[in-house]
């Protein structure tokens, strides 16, 4: 796994010794996505899954010792087995955008672009995340998340959960 960041974007790349079709399914099927997406220690409950441009993935993140948090993807672009783009945000129970529970300065929406490429049976997944429609204080907060390693830790643990899920395939 490798990760890099700058003041406006975060990028993380991971290789999996599996065909792209297998890795793609982990990202594009609700039953698989709920097995690995999100912070370590949470279980995901899918409220809505519409895997198409304009569709939503709305989910509840449930923790043993904390309140349930809601999240959502608003899919913007899907090129089967090659690329997907979505706006990621915290949400309320009705799938509306909500502020992050940990900061008023966290951007309301983060645009995630993930690409999938395969060579010799190894699939490379590259995720690029950046604030979308952010205010100046939100951009500054995101840059601080990048420079502090918080995003690398968060996305890194999510990708580790993906690796564990794929290992069961």
Tab-separated table of C-alpha atoms in Angstrom:
chain	number	residue	atom	x	y	z
A	1	UNK	CA	0.000	0.000	0.000
A	2	UNK	CA	1.198	3.514	-0.648
A	3	UNK	CA	-0.315	6.855	0.228
A	4	UNK	CA	0.524	10.458	-0.556
A	5	UNK	CA	-1.148	13.726	0.138
A	6	UNK	CA	-0.881	17.421	-0.582
A	7	UNK	CA	-2.795	20.473	0.573
A	8	UNK	CA	-5.918	19.751	-1.479
A	9	UNK	CA	-6.121	16.027	-2.222
A	10	UNK	CA	-5.426	12.652	-0.671
A	11	UNK	CA	-4.382	9.609	-2.701
A	12	UNK	CA	-4.019	6.009	-1.584
A	13	UNK	CA	-3.102	3.027	-3.750
A	14	UNK	CA	-3.346	-0.663	-2.947
A	15	UNK	CA	-2.522	-3.834	-4.889
A	16	UNK	CA	-4.514	-7.059	-4.639
A	17	UNK	CA	-3.382	-10.386	-6.108
A	18	UNK	CA	-6.826	-10.981	-7.532
A	19	UNK	CA	-8.546	-10.342	-10.870
A	20	UNK	CA	-10.143	-6.945	-11.316
A	21	UNK	CA	-13.607	-8.552	-11.636
A	22	UNK	CA	-13.340	-9.870	-8.066
A	23	UNK	CA	-12.134	-6.557	-6.617
A	24	UNK	CA	-14.759	-4.587	-8.559
A	25	UNK	CA	-17.563	-6.703	-7.089
A	26	UNK	CA	-16.387	-5.826	-3.572
A	27	UNK	CA	-16.984	-2.146	-4.429
A	28	UNK	CA	-20.144	-2.530	-6.511
A	29	UNK	CA	-22.334	-5.012	-4.596
A	30	UNK	CA	-24.081	-3.983	-1.378
A	31	UNK	CA	-23.633	-7.358	0.335
A	32	UNK	CA	-19.887	-7.144	-0.185
A	33	UNK	CA	-19.427	-3.412	0.465
A	34	UNK	CA	-21.079	-3.661	3.869
A	35	UNK	CA	-18.500	-6.286	4.898
A	36	UNK	CA	-15.524	-3.923	4.714
A	37	UNK	CA	-16.391	-0.221	4.210
A	38	UNK	CA	-16.054	2.116	7.173
A	39	UNK	CA	-13.964	2.508	10.296
A	40	UNK	CA	-12.613	-0.521	12.091
A	41	UNK	CA	-14.922	-1.714	14.822
A	42	UNK	CA	-18.157	-0.760	13.126
A	43	UNK	CA	-20.747	-2.857	11.391
A	44	UNK	CA	-22.583	-1.463	8.418
A	45	UNK	CA	-26.307	-1.632	7.850
A	46	UNK	CA	-27.368	-0.761	4.307
A	47	UNK	CA	-30.400	1.504	4.086
A	48	UNK	CA	-30.313	2.149	0.355
A	49	UNK	CA	-28.100	0.925	-2.488
A	50	UNK	CA	-28.530	2.265	-6.014
A	51	UNK	CA	-25.318	1.546	-7.889
A	52	UNK	CA	-25.752	3.886	-10.845
A	53	UNK	CA	-24.860	7.499	-11.632
A	54	UNK	CA	-27.193	9.650	-9.526
A	55	UNK	CA	-27.889	6.760	-7.146
A	56	UNK	CA	-27.115	6.497	-3.444
A	57	UNK	CA	-25.460	4.132	-1.044
A	58	UNK	CA	-26.944	5.115	2.343
A	59	UNK	CA	-25.665	3.278	5.381
A	60	UNK	CA	-25.593	3.248	9.166
A	61	UNK	CA	-22.267	2.727	10.928
A	62	UNK	CA	-22.991	0.939	14.188
A	63	UNK	CA	-20.479	0.778	17.027
A	64	UNK	CA	-20.545	-1.170	20.284
A	65	UNK	CA	-19.653	1.796	22.478
A	66	UNK	CA	-20.766	4.827	20.444
A	67	UNK	CA	-23.818	6.250	18.750
A	68	UNK	CA	-24.803	5.162	15.259
A	69	UNK	CA	-23.463	7.420	12.526
A	70	UNK	CA	-24.982	7.623	9.062
A	71	UNK	CA	-23.120	8.071	5.796
A	72	UNK	CA	-23.867	8.201	2.118
A	73	UNK	CA	-22.311	7.994	-1.309
A	74	UNK	CA	-23.918	9.904	-4.160
A	75	UNK	CA	-22.582	8.123	-7.238
A	76	UNK	CA	-21.611	10.531	-10.020
A	77	UNK	CA	-19.791	8.334	-12.527
A	78	UNK	CA	-19.434	4.584	-12.994
A	79	UNK	CA	-17.347	2.951	-15.714
A	80	UNK	CA	-17.680	-0.783	-15.058
A	81	UNK	CA	-14.456	-2.351	-13.749
A	82	UNK	CA	-12.496	0.845	-14.472
A	83	UNK	CA	-13.610	3.814	-12.411
A	84	UNK	CA	-16.209	5.198	-10.056
A	85	UNK	CA	-16.691	8.689	-8.676
A	86	UNK	CA	-18.924	9.572	-5.752
A	87	UNK	CA	-19.563	12.340	-3.275
A	88	UNK	CA	-19.099	10.983	0.226
A	89	UNK	CA	-20.678	12.642	3.243
A	90	UNK	CA	-22.081	12.050	6.664
A	91	UNK	CA	-25.844	11.786	6.528
A	92	UNK	CA	-28.994	11.730	8.578
A	93	UNK	CA	-31.401	8.788	8.768
A	94	UNK	CA	-33.247	10.045	5.658
A	95	UNK	CA	-30.095	10.188	3.471
A	96	UNK	CA	-29.721	13.967	3.711
A	97	UNK	CA	-26.240	15.489	4.062
A	98	UNK	CA	-25.190	16.085	7.675
A	99	UNK	CA	-22.195	17.675	9.369
A	100	UNK	CA	-19.464	15.366	10.632
A	101	UNK	CA	-20.076	14.633	14.322
A	102	UNK	CA	-16.466	15.502	15.168
A	103	UNK	CA	-16.034	18.948	13.542
A	104	UNK	CA	-18.043	21.807	12.097
A	105	UNK	CA	-15.071	22.480	9.797
A	106	UNK	CA	-15.014	19.101	8.087
A	107	UNK	CA	-16.111	19.487	4.444
A	108	UNK	CA	-19.732	18.518	3.943
A	109	UNK	CA	-18.802	16.480	0.881
A	110	UNK	CA	-15.639	14.716	-0.244
A	111	UNK	CA	-15.343	13.679	-3.876
A	112	UNK	CA	-13.801	10.211	-4.142
A	113	UNK	CA	-12.531	8.849	-7.437
A	114	UNK	CA	-11.324	5.266	-7.514
A	115	UNK	CA	-9.703	3.524	-10.462
A	116	UNK	CA	-9.148	-0.182	-11.047
A	117	UNK	CA	-6.419	-1.582	-13.293
A	118	UNK	CA	-5.103	-5.108	-13.692
A	119	UNK	CA	-1.830	-6.488	-14.908
A	120	UNK	CA	-0.753	-10.100	-14.597
A	121	UNK	CA	-3.586	-11.010	-12.230
A	122	UNK	CA	-2.792	-8.138	-9.852
A	123	UNK	CA	-5.410	-5.414	-9.461
A	124	UNK	CA	-4.335	-1.913	-8.510
A	125	UNK	CA	-6.938	0.257	-6.762
A	126	UNK	CA	-6.143	3.970	-6.575
A	127	UNK	CA	-8.401	6.288	-4.591
A	128	UNK	CA	-8.234	10.079	-4.875
A	129	UNK	CA	-10.199	12.175	-2.361
A	130	UNK	CA	-10.689	15.934	-2.247
A	131	UNK	CA	-13.200	18.355	-0.755
A	132	UNK	CA	-16.156	19.261	-2.958
A	133	UNK	CA	-17.844	22.664	-2.762
A	134	UNK	CA	-15.875	23.476	0.364
A	135	UNK	CA	-15.579	26.733	2.261
A	136	UNK	CA	-12.107	28.071	3.129
A	137	UNK	CA	-12.198	26.720	6.708
A	138	UNK	CA	-13.251	23.293	5.368
A	139	UNK	CA	-10.385	23.272	2.876
A	140	UNK	CA	-7.967	24.115	5.679
A	141	UNK	CA	-9.420	21.351	7.867
A	142	UNK	CA	-9.076	18.816	5.037
A	143	UNK	CA	-5.454	19.869	4.451
A	144	UNK	CA	-4.802	19.336	8.177
A	145	UNK	CA	-6.355	15.845	7.960
A	146	UNK	CA	-4.001	15.097	5.065
A	147	UNK	CA	-0.861	16.408	6.739
A	148	UNK	CA	-1.614	14.802	10.118
A	149	UNK	CA	-1.911	11.321	8.649
A	150	UNK	CA	-5.533	10.986	9.793
A	151	UNK	CA	-6.815	10.251	6.291
A	152	UNK	CA	-3.997	7.792	5.646
A	153	UNK	CA	-4.889	5.995	8.865
A	154	UNK	CA	-8.645	6.000	8.175
A	155	UNK	CA	-8.549	4.987	4.535
A	156	UNK	CA	-5.645	2.638	5.283
A	157	UNK	CA	-7.660	0.699	7.850
A	158	UNK	CA	-10.634	0.574	5.469
A	159	UNK	CA	-8.377	-0.845	2.741
A	160	UNK	CA	-7.044	-3.387	5.256
A	161	UNK	CA	-10.633	-4.469	5.880
A	162	UNK	CA	-11.086	-4.749	2.105
A	163	UNK	CA	-7.969	-6.954	1.932
A	164	UNK	CA	-9.372	-9.164	4.680
A	165	UNK	CA	-12.704	-9.406	2.913
A	166	UNK	CA	-11.070	-10.273	-0.411
A	167	UNK	CA	-8.896	-12.909	1.257
A	168	UNK	CA	-12.115	-14.781	2.061
A	169	UNK	CA	-13.099	-14.762	-1.645
